[in-house]
Coordinates of C-alpha atoms and ligand atoms in Angstrom, one line a residue:
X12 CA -29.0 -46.6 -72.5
X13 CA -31.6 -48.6 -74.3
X14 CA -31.5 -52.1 -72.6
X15 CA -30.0 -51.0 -69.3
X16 CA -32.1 -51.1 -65.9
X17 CA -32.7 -48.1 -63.5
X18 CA -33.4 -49.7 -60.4
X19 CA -35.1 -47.7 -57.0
X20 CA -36.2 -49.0 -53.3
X21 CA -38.7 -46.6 -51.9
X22 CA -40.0 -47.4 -48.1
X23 CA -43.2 -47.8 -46.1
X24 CA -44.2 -45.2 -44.1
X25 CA -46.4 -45.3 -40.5
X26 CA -48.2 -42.5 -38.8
X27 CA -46.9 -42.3 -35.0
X28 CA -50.2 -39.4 -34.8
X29 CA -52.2 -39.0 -36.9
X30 CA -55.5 -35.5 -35.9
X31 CA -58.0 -34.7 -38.0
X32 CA -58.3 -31.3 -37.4
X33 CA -61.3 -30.4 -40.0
X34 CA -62.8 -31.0 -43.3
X35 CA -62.3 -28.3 -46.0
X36 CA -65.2 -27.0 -48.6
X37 CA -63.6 -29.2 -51.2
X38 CA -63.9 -32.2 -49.2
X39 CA -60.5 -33.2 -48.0
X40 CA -59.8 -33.5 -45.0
X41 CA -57.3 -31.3 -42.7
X42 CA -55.0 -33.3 -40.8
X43 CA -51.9 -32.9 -38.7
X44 CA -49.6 -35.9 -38.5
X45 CA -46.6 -37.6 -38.1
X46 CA -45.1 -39.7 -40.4
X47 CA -41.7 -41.5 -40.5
X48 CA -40.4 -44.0 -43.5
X49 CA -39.2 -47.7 -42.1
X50 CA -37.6 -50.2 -44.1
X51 CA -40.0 -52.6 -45.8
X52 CA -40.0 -51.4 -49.5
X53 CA -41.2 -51.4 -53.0
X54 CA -38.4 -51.9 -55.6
X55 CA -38.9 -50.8 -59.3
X56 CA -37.2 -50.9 -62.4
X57 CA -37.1 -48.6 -65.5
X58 CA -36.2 -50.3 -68.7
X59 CA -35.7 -47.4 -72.2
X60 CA -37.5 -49.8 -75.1
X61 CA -36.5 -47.6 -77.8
X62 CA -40.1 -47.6 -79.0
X63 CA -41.3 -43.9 -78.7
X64 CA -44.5 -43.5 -76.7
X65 CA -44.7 -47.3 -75.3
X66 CA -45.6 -47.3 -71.5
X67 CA -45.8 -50.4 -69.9
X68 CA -46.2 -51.7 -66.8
X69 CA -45.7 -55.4 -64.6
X70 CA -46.3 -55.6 -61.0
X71 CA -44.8 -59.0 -58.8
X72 CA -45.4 -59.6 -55.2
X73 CA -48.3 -58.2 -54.0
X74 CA -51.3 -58.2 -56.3
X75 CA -52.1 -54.4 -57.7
X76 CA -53.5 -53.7 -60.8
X77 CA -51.0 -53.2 -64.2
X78 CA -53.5 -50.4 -65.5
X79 CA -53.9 -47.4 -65.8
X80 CA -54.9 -47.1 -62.3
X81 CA -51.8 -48.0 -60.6
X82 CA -50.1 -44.9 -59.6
X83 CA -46.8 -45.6 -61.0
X84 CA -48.2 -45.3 -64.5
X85 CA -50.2 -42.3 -63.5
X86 CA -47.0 -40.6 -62.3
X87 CA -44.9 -41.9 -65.4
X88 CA -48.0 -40.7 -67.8
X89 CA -48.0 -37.0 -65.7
X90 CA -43.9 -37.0 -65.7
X91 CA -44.1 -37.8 -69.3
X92 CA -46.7 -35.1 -70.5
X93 CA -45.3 -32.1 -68.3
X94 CA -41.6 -32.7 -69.7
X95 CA -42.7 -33.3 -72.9
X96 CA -40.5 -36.5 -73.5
X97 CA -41.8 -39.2 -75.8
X98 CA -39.3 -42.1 -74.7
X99 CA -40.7 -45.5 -74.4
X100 CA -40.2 -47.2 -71.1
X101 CA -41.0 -50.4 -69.6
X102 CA -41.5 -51.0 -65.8
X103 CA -41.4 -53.4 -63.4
X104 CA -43.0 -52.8 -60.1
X105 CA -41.6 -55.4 -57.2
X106 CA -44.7 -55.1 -54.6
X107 CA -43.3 -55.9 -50.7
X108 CA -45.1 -52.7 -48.9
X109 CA -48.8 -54.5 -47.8
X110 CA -51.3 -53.1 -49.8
X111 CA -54.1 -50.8 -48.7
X112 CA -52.8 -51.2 -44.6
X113 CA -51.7 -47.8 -43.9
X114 CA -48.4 -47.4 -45.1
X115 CA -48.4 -45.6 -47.9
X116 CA -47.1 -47.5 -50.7
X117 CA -49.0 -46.5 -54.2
X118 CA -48.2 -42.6 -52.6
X119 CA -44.7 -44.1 -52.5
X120 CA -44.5 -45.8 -55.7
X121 CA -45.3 -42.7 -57.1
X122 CA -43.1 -40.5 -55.8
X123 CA -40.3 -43.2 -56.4
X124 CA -41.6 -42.8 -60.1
X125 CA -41.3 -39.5 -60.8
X126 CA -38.1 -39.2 -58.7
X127 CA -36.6 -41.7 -60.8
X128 CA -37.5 -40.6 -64.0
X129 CA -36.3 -37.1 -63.6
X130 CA -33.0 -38.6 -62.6
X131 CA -32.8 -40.8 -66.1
X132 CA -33.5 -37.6 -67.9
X133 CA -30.7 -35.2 -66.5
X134 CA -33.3 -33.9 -64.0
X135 CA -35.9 -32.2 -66.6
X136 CA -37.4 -30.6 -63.5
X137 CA -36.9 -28.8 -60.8
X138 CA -37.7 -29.9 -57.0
X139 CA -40.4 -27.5 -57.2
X140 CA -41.8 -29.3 -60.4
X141 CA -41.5 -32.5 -58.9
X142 CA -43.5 -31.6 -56.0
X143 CA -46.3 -30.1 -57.3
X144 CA -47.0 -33.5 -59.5
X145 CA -46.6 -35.3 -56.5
X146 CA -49.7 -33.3 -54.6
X147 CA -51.4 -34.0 -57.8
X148 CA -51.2 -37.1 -57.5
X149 CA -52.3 -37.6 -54.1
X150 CA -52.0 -36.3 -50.1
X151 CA -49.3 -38.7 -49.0
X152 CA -47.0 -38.8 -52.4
X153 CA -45.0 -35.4 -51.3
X154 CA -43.6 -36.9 -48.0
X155 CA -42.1 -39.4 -50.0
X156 CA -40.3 -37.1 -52.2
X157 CA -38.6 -36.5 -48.7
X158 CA -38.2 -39.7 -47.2
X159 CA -37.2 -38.9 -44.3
X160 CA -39.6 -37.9 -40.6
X161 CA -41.7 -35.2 -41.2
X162 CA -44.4 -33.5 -40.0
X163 CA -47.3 -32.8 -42.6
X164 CA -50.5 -30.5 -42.1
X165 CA -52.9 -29.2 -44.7
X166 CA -54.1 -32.6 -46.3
X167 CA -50.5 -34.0 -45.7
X168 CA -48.4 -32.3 -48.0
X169 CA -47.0 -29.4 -46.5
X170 CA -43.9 -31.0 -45.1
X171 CA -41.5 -29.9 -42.3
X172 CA -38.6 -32.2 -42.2
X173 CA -37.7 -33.1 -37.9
X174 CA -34.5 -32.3 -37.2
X175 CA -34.4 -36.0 -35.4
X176 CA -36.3 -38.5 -34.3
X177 CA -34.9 -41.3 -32.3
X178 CA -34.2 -44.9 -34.2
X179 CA -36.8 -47.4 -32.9
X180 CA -37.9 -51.2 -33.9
X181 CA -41.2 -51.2 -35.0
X182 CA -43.6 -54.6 -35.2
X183 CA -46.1 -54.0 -38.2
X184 CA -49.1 -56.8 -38.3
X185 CA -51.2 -56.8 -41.0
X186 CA -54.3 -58.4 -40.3
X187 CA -56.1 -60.0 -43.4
X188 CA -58.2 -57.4 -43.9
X189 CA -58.2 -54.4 -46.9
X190 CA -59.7 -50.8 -45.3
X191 CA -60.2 -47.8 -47.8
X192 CA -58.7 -44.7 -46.8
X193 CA -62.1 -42.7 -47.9
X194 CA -64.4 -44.9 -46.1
X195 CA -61.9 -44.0 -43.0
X196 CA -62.5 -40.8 -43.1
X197 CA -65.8 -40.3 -44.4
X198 CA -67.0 -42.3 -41.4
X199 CA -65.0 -40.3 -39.1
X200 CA -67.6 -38.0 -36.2
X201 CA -65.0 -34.7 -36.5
X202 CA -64.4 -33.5 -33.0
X203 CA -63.7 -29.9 -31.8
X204 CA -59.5 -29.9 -31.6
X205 CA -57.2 -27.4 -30.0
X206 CA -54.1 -26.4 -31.3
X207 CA -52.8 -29.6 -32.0
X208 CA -50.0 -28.4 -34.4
X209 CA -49.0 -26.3 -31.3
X210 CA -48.9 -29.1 -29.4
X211 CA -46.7 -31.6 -31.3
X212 CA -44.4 -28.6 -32.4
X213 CA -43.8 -28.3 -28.2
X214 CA -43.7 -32.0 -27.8
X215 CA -40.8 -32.4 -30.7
X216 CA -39.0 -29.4 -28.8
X217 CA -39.6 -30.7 -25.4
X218 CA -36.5 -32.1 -23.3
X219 CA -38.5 -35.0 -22.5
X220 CA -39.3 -37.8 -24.8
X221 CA -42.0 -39.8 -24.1
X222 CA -43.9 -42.0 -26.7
X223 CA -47.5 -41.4 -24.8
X224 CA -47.5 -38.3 -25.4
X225 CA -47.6 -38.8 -29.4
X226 CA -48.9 -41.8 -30.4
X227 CA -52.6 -41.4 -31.5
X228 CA -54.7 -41.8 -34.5
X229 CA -58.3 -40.5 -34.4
X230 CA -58.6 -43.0 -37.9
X231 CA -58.1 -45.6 -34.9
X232 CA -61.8 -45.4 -33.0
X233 CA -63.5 -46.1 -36.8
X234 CA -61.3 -49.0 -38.2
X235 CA -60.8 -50.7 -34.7
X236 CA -64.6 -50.4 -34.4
X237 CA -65.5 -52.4 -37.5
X238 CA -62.4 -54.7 -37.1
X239 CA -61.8 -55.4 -33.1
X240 CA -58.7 -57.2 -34.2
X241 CA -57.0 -54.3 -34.3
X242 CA -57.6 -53.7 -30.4
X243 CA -56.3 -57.0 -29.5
X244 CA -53.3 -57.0 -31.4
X245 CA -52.6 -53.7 -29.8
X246 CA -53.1 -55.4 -26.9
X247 CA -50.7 -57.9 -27.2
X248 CA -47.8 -55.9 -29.0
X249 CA -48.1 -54.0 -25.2
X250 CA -48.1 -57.4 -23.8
X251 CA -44.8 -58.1 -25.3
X252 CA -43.1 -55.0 -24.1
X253 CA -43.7 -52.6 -27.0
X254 CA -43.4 -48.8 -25.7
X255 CA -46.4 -48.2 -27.5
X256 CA -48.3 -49.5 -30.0
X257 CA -50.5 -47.8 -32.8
X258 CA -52.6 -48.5 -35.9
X259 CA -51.7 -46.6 -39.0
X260 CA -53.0 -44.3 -41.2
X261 CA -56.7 -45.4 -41.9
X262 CA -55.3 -49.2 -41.2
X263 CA -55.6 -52.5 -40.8
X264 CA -51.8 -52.1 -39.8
X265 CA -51.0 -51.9 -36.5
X266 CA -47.5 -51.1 -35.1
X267 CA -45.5 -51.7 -31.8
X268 CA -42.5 -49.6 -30.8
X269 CA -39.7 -50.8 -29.6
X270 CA -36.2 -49.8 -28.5
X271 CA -34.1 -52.5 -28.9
X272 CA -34.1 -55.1 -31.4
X273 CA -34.0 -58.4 -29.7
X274 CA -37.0 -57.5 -27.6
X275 CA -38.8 -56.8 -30.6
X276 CA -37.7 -59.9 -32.8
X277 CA -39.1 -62.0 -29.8
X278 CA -42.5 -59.9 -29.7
X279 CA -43.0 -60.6 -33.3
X280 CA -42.2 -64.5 -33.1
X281 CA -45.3 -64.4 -30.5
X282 CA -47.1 -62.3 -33.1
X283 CA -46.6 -64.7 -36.2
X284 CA -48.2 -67.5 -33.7
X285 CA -51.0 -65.8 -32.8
X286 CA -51.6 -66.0 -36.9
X287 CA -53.9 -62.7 -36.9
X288 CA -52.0 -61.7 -40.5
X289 CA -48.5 -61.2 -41.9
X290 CA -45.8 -59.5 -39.1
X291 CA -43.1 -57.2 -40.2
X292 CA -39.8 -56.5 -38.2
X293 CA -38.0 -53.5 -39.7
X294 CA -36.8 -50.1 -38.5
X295 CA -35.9 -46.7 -40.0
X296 CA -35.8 -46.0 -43.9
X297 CA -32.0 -46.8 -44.9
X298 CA -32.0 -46.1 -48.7
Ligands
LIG24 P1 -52.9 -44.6 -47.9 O1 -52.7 -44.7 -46.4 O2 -52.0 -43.6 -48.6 O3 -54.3 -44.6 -48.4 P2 -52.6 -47.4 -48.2 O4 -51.3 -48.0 -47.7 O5 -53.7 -47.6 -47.2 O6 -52.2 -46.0 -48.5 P3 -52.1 -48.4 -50.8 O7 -51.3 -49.7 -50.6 O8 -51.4 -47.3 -51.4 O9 -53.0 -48.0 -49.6 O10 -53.3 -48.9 -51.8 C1 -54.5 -48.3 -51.9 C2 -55.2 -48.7 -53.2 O11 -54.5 -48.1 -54.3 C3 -55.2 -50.2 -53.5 O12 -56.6 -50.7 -53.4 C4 -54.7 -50.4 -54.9 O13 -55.5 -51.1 -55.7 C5 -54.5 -49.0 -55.4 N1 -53.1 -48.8 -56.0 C6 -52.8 -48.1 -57.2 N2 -51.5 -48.2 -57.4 C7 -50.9 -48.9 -56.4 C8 -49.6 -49.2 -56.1 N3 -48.6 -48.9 -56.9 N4 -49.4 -49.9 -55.0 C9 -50.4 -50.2 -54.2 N5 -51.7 -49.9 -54.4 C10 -52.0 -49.2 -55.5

């Protein structure tokens, strides 16, 4: 199939909560969180060069690096090694997801990657396989393996799938700011929790839905305190009639929720004039 193109879309993701819960010996931290995929995406496309051991790499869109430390060659390099295969491939990385705002998308590219690449070889491994070089390759990459709402604990990758979860608009801004995930949490003041995977467990089970009742990030109180951007365009995402309104993951991007879709295409027009960053209109992950 030398010649041909493999071509994959993999999604965004935003925490609706997001609880520390603790910080183990080995330095990660323990978090319970909810995470659902939404449509902005990544594309990427696998070309077979025919030259045996060739790995290349060329990102468009959003600037990432085309080394060795972009995750998709990491994942191709890891794919590569534990199937033993010594094809030569050549990829293109289409970059739409905002880069280091919370959503996820080197875990996603990743995952995309090795999912991709075990469906050009005839599925070398197994699910199992697949997942544990995803958690090798970092906390969020499992969930997108999934791609679908889940609930995650340990350091995110132990995954429960939700049996459903309502279909929302969301609002994403992106203010013009980058915010590294370990400065997030290493600047974090870890609070005594109760049992918040209790909690969230009765919440999903509970009869009545109410958005309150989930949406918190305790990344929120240290990003929002450095950047108070992030309060105001809270603020104003509320103002427009969002149901609520987040940041995500360690940030800068913040979402509003909203049910229906004209309500929200008129919050974000309001957004885009207040010119605090880029503003995303999108909604659940339809591959
Ligand atoms: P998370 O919440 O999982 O930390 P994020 O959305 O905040 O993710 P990313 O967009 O994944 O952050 O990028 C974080 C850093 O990873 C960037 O500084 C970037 O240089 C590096 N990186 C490596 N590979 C990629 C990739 N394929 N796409 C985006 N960033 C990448």
């Amino acid at each position: 199939m030398t010649g041909d193109v493999y071509r994959v879309r993999t999604p965004a993701k935003l925490n609706i909560r997001l609880k520390v819960i603790g910080k183990r010996p080995d330095g990660y931290h323990e978090v319970v969180t909810l995470m659902v995929p939404v449509s902005i995406s990544d594309t990427l496309e696998f070309r077979l060069t025919g030259r045996e051991g060739e790995l290349t790499l060329t990102c468009e869109g959003y600037g990432v690096p085309e080394d060795e430390t972009n995750l998709v060659l990491l994942a191709a390099r890891q794919f590569l090694s534990e199937t033993g295969l010594r094809a030569g491939i050549s990829i293109t990385l289409k970059k739409k997801i905002p880069v280091a705002a919370g959503m996820g998308g080197g875990s996603s590219d990743a995952a995309a990657t090795l999912t991709a690449l075990n469906e050009l070889f005839s599925r070398p491994l197994a699910a199992e396989g697949l997942y544990r070089l995803a958690r090798g390759l970092g906390a969020d990459v499992p969930f997108f393996l999934y791609n679908r709402p889940c609930l995650a604990r340990g350091i995110g990758e132990i995954l429960e799938p939700l049996e459903s979860w309502p279909a929302f608009w969301y609002v994403i801004v992106k203010p013009p700011i980058q915010v590294a995930t370990s400065w997030a949490y290493g600047s974090l003041k870890l609070r005594l929790t109760g049992d918040e995977y209790g909690y969230i467990k009765r919440f999903l089970g509970g009869k009545q839905f109410s958005l309150k009742q989930v949406l918190e990030n305790d990344l929120e109180e240290v990003t929002a305190a450095r950047y108070p951007i992030i309060e105001k365009i809270k603020g104003h995402l509320s103002l427009e009639g969002a149901e609520g309104a987040l940041m995500t993951g360690s940030g800068p991007g913040v979402f509003g929720i909203f049910r229906r879709r004209e309500k929200a295409a008129r919050a974000c027009d309001k957004l885009r004039e207040k010119r605090w960053g880029e503003v995303f209109l999108t909604t659940d992950w339809q591959p």
